[in-house]
Each structure stands twice: as structure tokens, then as C-alpha cells.
CSV table of C-alpha atoms and ligand atoms in Angstrom, one decimal:
chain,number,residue,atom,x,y,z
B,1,UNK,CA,-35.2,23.6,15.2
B,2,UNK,CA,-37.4,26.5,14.6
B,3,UNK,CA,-41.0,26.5,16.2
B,4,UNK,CA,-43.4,27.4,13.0
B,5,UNK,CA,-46.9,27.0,15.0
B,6,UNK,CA,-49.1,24.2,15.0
B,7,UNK,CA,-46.3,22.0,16.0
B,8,UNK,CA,-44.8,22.6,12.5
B,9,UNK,CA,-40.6,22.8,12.9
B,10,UNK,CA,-38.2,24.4,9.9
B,11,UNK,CA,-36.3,21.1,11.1
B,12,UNK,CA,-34.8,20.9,7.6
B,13,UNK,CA,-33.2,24.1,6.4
B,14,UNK,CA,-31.1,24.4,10.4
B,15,UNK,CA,-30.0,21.0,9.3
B,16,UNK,CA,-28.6,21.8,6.0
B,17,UNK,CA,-27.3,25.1,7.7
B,18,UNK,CA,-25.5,22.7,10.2
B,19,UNK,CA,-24.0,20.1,7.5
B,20,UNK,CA,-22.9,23.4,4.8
B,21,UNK,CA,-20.9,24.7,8.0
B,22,UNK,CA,-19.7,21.5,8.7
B,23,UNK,CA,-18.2,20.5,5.6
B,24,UNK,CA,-16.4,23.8,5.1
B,25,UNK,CA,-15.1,23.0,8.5
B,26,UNK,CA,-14.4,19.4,7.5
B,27,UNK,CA,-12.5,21.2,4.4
B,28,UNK,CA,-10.0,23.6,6.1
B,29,UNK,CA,-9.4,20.8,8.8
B,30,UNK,CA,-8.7,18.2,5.8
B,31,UNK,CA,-6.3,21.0,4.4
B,32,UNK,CA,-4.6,21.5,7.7
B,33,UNK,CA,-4.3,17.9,8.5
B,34,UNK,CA,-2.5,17.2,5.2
B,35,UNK,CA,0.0,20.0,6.0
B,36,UNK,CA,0.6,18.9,9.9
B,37,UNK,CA,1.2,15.6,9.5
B,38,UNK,CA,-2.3,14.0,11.1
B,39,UNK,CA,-2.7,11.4,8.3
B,40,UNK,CA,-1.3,8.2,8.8
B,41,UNK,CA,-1.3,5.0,6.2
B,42,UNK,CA,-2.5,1.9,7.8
B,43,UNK,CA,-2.1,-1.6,6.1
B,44,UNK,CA,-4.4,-4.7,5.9
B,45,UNK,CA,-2.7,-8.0,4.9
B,46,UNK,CA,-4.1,-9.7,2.1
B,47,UNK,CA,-3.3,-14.0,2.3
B,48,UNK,CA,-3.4,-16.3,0.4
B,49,UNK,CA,-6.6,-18.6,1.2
B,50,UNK,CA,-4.4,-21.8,0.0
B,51,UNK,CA,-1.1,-21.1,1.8
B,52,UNK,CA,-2.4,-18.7,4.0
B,53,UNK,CA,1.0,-16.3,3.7
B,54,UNK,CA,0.7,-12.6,3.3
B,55,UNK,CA,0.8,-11.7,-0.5
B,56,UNK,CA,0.1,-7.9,-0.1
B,57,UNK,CA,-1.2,-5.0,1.9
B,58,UNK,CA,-3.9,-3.1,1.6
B,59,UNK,CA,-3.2,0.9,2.0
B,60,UNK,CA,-6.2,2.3,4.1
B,61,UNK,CA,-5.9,6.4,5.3
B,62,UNK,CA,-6.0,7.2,8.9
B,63,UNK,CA,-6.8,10.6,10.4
B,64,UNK,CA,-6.2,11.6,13.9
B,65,UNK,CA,-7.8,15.0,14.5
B,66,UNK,CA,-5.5,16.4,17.5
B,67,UNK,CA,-9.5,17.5,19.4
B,68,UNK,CA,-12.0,15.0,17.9
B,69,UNK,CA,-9.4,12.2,18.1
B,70,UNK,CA,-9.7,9.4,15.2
B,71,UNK,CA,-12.2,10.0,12.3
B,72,UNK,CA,-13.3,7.7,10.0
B,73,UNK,CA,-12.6,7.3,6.0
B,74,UNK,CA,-16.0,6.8,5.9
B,75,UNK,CA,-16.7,10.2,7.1
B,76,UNK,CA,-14.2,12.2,5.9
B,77,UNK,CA,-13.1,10.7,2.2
B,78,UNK,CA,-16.2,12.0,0.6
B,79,UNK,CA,-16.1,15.2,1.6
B,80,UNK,CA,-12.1,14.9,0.7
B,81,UNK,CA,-13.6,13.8,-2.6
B,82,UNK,CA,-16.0,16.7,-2.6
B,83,UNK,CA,-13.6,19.2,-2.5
B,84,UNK,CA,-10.9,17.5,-4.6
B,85,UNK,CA,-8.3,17.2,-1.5
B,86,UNK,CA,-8.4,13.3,-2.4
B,87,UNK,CA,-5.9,14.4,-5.2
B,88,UNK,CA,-2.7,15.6,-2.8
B,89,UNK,CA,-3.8,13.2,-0.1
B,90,UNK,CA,-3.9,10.4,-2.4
B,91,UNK,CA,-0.9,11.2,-3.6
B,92,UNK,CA,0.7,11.1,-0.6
B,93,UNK,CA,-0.9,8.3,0.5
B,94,UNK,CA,0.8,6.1,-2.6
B,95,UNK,CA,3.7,8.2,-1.8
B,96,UNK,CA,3.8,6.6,1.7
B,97,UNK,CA,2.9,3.2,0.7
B,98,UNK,CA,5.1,2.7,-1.8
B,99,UNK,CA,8.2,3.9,-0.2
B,100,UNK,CA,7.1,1.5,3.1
B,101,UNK,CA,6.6,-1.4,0.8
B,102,UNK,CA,9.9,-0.9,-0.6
B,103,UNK,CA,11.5,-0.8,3.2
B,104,UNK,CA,9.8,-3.9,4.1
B,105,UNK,CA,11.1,-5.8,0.2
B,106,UNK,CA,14.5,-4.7,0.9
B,107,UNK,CA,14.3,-5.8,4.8
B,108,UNK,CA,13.1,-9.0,4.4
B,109,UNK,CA,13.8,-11.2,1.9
B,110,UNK,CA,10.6,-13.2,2.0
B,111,UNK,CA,8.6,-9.9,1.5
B,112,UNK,CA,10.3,-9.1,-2.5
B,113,UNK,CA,7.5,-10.1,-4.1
B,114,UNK,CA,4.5,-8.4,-1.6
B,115,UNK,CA,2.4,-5.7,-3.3
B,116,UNK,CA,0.5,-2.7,-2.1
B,117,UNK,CA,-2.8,-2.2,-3.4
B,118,UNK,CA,-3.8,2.0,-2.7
B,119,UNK,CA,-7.4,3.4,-3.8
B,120,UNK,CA,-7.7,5.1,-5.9
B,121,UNK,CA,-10.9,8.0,-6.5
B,122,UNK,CA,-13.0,8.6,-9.1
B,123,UNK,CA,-11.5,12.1,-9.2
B,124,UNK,CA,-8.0,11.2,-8.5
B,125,UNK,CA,-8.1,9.1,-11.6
B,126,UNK,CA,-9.5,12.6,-14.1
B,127,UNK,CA,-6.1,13.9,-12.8
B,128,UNK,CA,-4.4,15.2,-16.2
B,129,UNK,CA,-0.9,14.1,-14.8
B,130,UNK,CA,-1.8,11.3,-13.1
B,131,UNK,CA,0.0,8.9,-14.9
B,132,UNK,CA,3.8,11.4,-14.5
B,133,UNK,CA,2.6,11.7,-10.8
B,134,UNK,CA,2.9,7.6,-10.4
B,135,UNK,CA,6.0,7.5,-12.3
B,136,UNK,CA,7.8,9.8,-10.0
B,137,UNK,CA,6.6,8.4,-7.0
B,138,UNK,CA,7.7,5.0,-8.4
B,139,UNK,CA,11.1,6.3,-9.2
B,140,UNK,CA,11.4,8.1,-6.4
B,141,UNK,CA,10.5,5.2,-4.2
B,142,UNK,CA,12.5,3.3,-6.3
B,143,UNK,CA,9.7,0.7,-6.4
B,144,UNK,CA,9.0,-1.2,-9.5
B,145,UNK,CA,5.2,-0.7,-10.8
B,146,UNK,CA,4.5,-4.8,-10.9
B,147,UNK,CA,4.0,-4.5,-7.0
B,148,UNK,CA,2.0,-1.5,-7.2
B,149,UNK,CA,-1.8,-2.4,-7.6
B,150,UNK,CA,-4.5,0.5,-7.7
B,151,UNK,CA,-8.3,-0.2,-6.5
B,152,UNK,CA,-11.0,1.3,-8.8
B,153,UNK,CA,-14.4,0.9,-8.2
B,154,UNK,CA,-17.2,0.2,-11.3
B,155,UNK,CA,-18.0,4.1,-10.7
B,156,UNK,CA,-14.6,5.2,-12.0
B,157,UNK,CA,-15.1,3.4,-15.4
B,158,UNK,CA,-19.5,3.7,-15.8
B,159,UNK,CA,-19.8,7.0,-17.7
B,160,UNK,CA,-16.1,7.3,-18.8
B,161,UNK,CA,-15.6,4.3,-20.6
B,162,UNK,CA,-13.1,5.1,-23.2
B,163,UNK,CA,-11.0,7.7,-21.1
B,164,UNK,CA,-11.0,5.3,-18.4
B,165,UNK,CA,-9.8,2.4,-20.7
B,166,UNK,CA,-7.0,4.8,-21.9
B,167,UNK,CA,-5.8,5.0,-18.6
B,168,UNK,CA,-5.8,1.6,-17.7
B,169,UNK,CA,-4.0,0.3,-20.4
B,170,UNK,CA,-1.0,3.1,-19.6
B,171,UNK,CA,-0.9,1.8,-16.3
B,172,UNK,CA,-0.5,-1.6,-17.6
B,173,UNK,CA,1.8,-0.7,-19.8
B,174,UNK,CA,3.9,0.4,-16.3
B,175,UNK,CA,2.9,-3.0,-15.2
B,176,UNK,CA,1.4,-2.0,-12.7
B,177,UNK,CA,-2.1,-4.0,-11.2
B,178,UNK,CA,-5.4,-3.3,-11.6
B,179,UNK,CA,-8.3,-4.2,-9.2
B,180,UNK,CA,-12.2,-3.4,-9.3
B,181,UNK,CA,-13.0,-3.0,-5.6
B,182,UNK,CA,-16.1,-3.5,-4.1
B,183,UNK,CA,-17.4,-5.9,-7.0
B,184,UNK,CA,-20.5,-6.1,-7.4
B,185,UNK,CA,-22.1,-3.1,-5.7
B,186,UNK,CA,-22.1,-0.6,-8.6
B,187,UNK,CA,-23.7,0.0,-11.6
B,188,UNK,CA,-23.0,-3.1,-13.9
B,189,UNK,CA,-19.9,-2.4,-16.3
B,190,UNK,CA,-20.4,-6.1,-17.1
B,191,UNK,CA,-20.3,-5.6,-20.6
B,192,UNK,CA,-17.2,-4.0,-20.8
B,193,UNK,CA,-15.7,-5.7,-17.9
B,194,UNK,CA,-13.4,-8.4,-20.8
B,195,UNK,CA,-12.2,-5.4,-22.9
B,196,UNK,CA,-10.2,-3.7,-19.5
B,197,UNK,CA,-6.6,-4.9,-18.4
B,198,UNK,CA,-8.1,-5.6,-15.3
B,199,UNK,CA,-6.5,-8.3,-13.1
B,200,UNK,CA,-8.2,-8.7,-9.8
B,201,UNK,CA,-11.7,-8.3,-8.9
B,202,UNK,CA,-12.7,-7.7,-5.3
B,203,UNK,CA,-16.0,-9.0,-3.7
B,204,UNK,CA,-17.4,-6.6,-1.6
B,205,UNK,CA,-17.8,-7.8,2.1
B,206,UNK,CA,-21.7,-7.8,1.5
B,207,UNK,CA,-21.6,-10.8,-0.1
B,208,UNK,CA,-18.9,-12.6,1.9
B,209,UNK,CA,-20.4,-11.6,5.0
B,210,UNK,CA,-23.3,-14.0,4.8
B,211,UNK,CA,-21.6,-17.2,2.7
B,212,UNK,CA,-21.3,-18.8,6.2
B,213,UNK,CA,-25.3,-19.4,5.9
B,214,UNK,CA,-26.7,-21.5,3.2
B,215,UNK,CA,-28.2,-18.6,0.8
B,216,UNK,CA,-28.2,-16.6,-2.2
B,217,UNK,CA,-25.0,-15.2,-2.0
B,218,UNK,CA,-23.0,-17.9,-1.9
B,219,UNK,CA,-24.4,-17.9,-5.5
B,220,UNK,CA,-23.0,-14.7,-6.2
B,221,UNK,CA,-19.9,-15.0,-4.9
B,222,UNK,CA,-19.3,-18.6,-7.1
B,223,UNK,CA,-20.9,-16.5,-9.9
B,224,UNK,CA,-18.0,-14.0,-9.6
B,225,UNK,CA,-15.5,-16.0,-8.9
B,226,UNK,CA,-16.2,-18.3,-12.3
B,227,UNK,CA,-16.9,-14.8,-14.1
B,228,UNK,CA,-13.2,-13.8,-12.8
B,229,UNK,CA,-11.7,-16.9,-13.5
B,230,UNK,CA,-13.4,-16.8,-17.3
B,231,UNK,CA,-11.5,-13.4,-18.1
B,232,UNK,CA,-8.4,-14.7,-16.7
B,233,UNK,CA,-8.6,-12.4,-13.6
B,234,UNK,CA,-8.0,-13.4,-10.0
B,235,UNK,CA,-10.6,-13.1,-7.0
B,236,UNK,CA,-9.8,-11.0,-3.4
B,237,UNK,CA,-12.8,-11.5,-0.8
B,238,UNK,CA,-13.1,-8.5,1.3
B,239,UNK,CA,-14.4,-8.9,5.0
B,240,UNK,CA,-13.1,-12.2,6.0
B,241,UNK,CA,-14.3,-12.3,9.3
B,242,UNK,CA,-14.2,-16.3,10.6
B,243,UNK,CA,-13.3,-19.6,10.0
B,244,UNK,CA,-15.9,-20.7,7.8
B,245,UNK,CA,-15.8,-17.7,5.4
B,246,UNK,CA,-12.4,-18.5,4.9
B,247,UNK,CA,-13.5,-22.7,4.3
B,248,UNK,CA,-16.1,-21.7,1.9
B,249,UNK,CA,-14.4,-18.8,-0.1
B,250,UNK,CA,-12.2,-21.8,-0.6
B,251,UNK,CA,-14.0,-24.2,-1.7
B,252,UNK,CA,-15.5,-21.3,-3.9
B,253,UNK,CA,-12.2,-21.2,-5.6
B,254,UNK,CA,-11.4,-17.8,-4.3
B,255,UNK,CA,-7.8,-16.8,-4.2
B,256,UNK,CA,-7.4,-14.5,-1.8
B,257,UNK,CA,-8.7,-13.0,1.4
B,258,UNK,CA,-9.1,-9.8,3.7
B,259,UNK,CA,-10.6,-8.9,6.9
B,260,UNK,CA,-10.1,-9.2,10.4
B,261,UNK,CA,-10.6,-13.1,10.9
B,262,UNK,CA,-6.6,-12.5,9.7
B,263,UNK,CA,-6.3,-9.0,10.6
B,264,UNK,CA,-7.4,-5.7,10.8
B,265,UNK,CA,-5.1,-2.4,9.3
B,266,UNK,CA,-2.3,-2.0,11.0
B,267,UNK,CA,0.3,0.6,11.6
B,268,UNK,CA,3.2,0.6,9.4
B,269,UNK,CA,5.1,-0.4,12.4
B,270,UNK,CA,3.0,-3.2,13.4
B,271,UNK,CA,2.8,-4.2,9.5
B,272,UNK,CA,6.6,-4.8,10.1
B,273,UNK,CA,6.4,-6.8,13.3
B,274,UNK,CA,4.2,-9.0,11.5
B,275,UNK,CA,7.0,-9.7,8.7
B,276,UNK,CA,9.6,-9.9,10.8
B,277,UNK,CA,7.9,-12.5,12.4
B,278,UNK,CA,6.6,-13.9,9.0
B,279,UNK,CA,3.2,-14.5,10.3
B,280,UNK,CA,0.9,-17.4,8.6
B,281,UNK,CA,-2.6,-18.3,9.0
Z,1,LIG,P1,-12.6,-0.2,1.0
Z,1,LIG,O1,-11.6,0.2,0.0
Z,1,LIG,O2,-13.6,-1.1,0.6
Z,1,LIG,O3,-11.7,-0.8,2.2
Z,1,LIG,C1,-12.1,-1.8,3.0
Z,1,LIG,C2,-12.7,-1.4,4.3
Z,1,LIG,O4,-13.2,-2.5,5.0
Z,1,LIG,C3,-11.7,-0.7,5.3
Z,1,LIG,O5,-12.5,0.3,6.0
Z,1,LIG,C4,-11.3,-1.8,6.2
Z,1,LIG,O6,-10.8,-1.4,7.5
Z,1,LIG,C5,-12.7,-2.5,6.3
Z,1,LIG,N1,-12.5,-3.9,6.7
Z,1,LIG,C6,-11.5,-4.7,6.5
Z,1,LIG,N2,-11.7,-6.0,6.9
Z,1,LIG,C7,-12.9,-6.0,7.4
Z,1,LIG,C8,-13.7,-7.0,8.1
Z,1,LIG,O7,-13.4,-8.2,8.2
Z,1,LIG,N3,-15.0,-6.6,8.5
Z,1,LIG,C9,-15.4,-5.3,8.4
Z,1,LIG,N4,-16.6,-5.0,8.8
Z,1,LIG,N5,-14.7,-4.4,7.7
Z,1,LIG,C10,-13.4,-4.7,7.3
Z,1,LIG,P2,-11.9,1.7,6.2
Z,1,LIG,O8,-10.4,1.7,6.5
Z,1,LIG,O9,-12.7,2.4,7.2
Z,1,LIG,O10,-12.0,2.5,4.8
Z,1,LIG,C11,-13.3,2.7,4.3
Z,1,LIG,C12,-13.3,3.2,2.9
Z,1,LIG,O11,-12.6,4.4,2.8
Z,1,LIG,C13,-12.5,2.2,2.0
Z,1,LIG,O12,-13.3,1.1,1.6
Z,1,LIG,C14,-12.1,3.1,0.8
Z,1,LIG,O13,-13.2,3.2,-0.1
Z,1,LIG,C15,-12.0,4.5,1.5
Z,1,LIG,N6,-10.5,4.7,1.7
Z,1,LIG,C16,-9.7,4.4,2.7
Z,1,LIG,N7,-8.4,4.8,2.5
Z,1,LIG,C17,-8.4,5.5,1.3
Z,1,LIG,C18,-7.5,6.2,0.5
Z,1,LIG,O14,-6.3,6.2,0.8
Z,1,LIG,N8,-7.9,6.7,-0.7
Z,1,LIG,C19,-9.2,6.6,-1.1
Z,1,LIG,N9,-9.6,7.2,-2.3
Z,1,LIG,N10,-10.1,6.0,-0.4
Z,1,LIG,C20,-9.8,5.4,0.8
Z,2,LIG,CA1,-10.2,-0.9,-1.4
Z,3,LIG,CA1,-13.5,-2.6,-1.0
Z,4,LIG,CA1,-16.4,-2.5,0.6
């Protein structure tokens, strides 16, 4: 920081310098790291909270930097967002995961009905060819759309209602699954919520987190899930993290559950040790 006088520092222009020269670093090394090979897909079972059997995977991106080591989504998707990279590397991200869920439905024979649920950005989904872009991966994977399920969030649809209804219902035509993510967090579509071919809704972890405590958002969560259950749509709890989380989403009437109380992401390869073994909860 620069020294003004009278102990007055230009704190704030060094640190935009800093985070400008940062992100243009972030964006060739995002670039690169599409091109070497750094990315990896990890997946996150999602169980049933009844039988407590896997019913899906959630696809989450990984990136090892070969220097800086792991990075987090949280760090590096917006900037991939930013500078519209989250367009090739999602793509290849539903690339991967729908060619490893078709390894694992043709492996195993108790695995032909799991799905893969991939998110999906807000500017991923303005893609002009989206829509031809999933059909060849789908072909090409040879994967049939009912097991594919894409994550929205409210963001996606606020502001771009009609296009965004447009889409939707041409994915559904593919049959493939759609899922509002992080539920409750955004802007309120609310109204418009009963007029999308939406089939899942998933409660952010902010209001599972604290359902173990008698409060408020146990509220919220039963308000969902009747909401859900009103429009004919089922109910994914994100951030499952014990024992009683998983009792009360139950007793909630929530379907189905993620987080690490069943486990965190895992590597493709550890994904299929846990089939193999056909792990329950
Ligand atoms: P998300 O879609 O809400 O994904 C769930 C996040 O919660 C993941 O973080 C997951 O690792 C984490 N999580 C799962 N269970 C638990 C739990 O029990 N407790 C806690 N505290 N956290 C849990 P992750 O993998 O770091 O991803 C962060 C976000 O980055 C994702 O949030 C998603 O918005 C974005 N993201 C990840 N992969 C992709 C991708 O391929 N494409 C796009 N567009 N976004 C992605
Ligand atoms: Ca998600
Ligand atoms: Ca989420
Ligand atoms: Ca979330």
C-alpha cells in the first residue's frame, strides 16, 4: 500500500491492481488447464433417505494446478464464468460425466437406472447450440437423456423468463431432468416456479445445516418440501452432514440427500469402488 501522508494509504486502487492481474492470470491458467488435462470430474452420491441406496451422482469440477496444487470451484468458477470458459469446460465436464455414468450402467447391473446431475451456468445455458451440444454428447456417450439431470439455479431463469422456459421445455422434451439448485437462496421465481418442467428442487445446505436445532428453518425446509410436493416435484437436501439431519429431513418428507454424513465427491475411481461394492447407508 502506498503511504499518502497523514497516515492516509491508496490501500484500494494496489488492490484492484492485484485482483485485475490476478484474474487475467486465473484466465490463461483456466485456458491452459482445459488444454493439459488438469480438470478432473468428481462425484457426490445422492441416496435415497428411505432406502438409503445411491440413486445418482453429483458431477462437481476439480482443478489441480501442477504449482498451486488443488483450487477450489469456489474460487475459480466465477472467474471461468467471467470470461465465458465455463462454456468448453462445462461441456467437457457433461462430456465426462456422462460417458462415466454410462461405464458404471453397463458395469453393474444394479447401477442402470443411476443418474448424473452436472451444473449447469447461467452462461452455459445462453449458449445458442446448447441444446445440439447435449445431443451429441448424449449420442456420443451413448447415454439416454432420462439419466441426465442438469442443476440450474433461480438466477438462470429471474430476468430470462420466457427464453429460459423455451429451453427447458426442449430439454424435457429429451427427457432429460431438471433441478433448481440451491433453493431458496436467490431471487424468488416463485411465481413462475408451477409453469417450468422442473422436477427436482434442491435445498441449499443453509437451511439443512441447522434442522438438527429446533428453529426457523426447519419451517423452511417443510415449507419447501410441501411446496415441491404440491407441484408434483421431488426434494434433494444438500449438506447432509449427521445423523439427525438425515432423521429429520425424513420425517420432513424429503426424498433425497447429499453431503458428507454419506460422502463427500469422490474420484471417478473411488465412485466405482463404491458400486462395486454396492454401498448403503
Ligand atoms: P453446488 O452445486 O451447490 O455443489 C455443492 C457443494 O457443496 C460442493 O462444493 C460440494 O463439495 C459441497 N458439499 C457437499 N456436501 C457437503 C456437506 O455435507 N457439507 C458441506 N459443507 N459442503 C458439502 P464444491 O465441489 O466446492 O463446488 C462449489 C460450487 O461450484 C458448486 O456448488 C457449484 O455451484 C460450482 N461447481 C462445481 N462444479 C461445477 C461445474 O462442473 N460446473 C459449474 N457451472 N459449476 C460447478
Ligand atoms: Ca449443484
Ligand atoms: Ca447446490
Ligand atoms: Ca449450495
Amino acid at each position: 500500500a502506498k503511504d499518502l501522508g497523514k497516515g492516509r494509504y491508496r490501500v484500494f486502487d494496489s488492490g484492484m491492481h492485484d485482483r485485475a492481474v490476478n484474474f487475467l492470470q486465473l484466465e490463461t491458467n483456466l485456458r491452459r488447464a482445459l488444454e493439459r488435462g488438469e480438470f478432473k470430474v468428481n462425484y457426490q452420491p445422492i441416496v435415497d433417505l428411505q432406502e438409503g441406496g445411491i440413486v445418482g451422482f453429483e458431477a462437481l469440477l476439480r482443478w489441480h494446478h501442477p504449482e498451486r496444487g488443488h483450487i477450489s470451484p469456489a474460487e475459480f468458477i466465477p472467474a471461468a464464468e467471467e470470461t465465458g470458459l465455463i462454456v468448453p469446460i462445462g461441456e467437457w465436464v457433461l462430456r465426462q460425466s456422462c460417458s462415466h455414468l454410462r461405464n458404471w450402467q453397463c458395469q453393474y447391473d444394479h447401477a442402470k437406472n443411476l443418474t448424473v446431475s452436472v451444473n449447469i451456468s447461467v452462461k452455459q445455458f445462453a449458449q445458442i447450440d446448447l441444446l445440439n451440444r447435449i445431443d451429441d454428447i448424449l449420442k456420443d456417450s451413448g447415454l439416454n437423456g432420462k439419466f441426465l439431470k442438469l442443476e440450474i439455479t433461480e438466477s438462470t431463469i429471474v430476468g430470462n423468463y420466457e427464453v429460459a422456459k423455451s429451453i427447458l421445455e426442449q430439454l424435457k422434451n429429451r427427457n432429460i431432468q431438471l433441478s433448481i439448485d440451491d433453493f431458496g437462496t436467490g431471487y424468488s421465481s416463485l411465481s413462475h416456479l408451477h409453469r417450468l418442467p422442473v422436477d427436482i428442487l434442491k435445498i441449499d445446505r443453509s437451511f439443512v445445516d441447522p434442522i438438527d436445532e429446533d428453529n426457523d428453518e426447519r419451517e423452511i425446509v417443510q415449507a419447501i418440501v410441501t411446496l415441491a410436493h404440491s407441484l408434483n416435484m421431488n426434494v434433494i437436501a444438500e449438506g447432509v452432514e449427521t445423523a439427525v439431519h438425515v432423521e429429520q429431513l425424513r420425517n420432513l418428507g424429503c426424498e433425497y440427500g447429499q453431503g458428507y454424513y454419506f460422502s463427500k465427491p469422490l474420484t471417478a475411481e473411488a465412485a466405482t469402488d463404491l458400486l462395486a461394492r454396492k454401498h448403503h447407508w
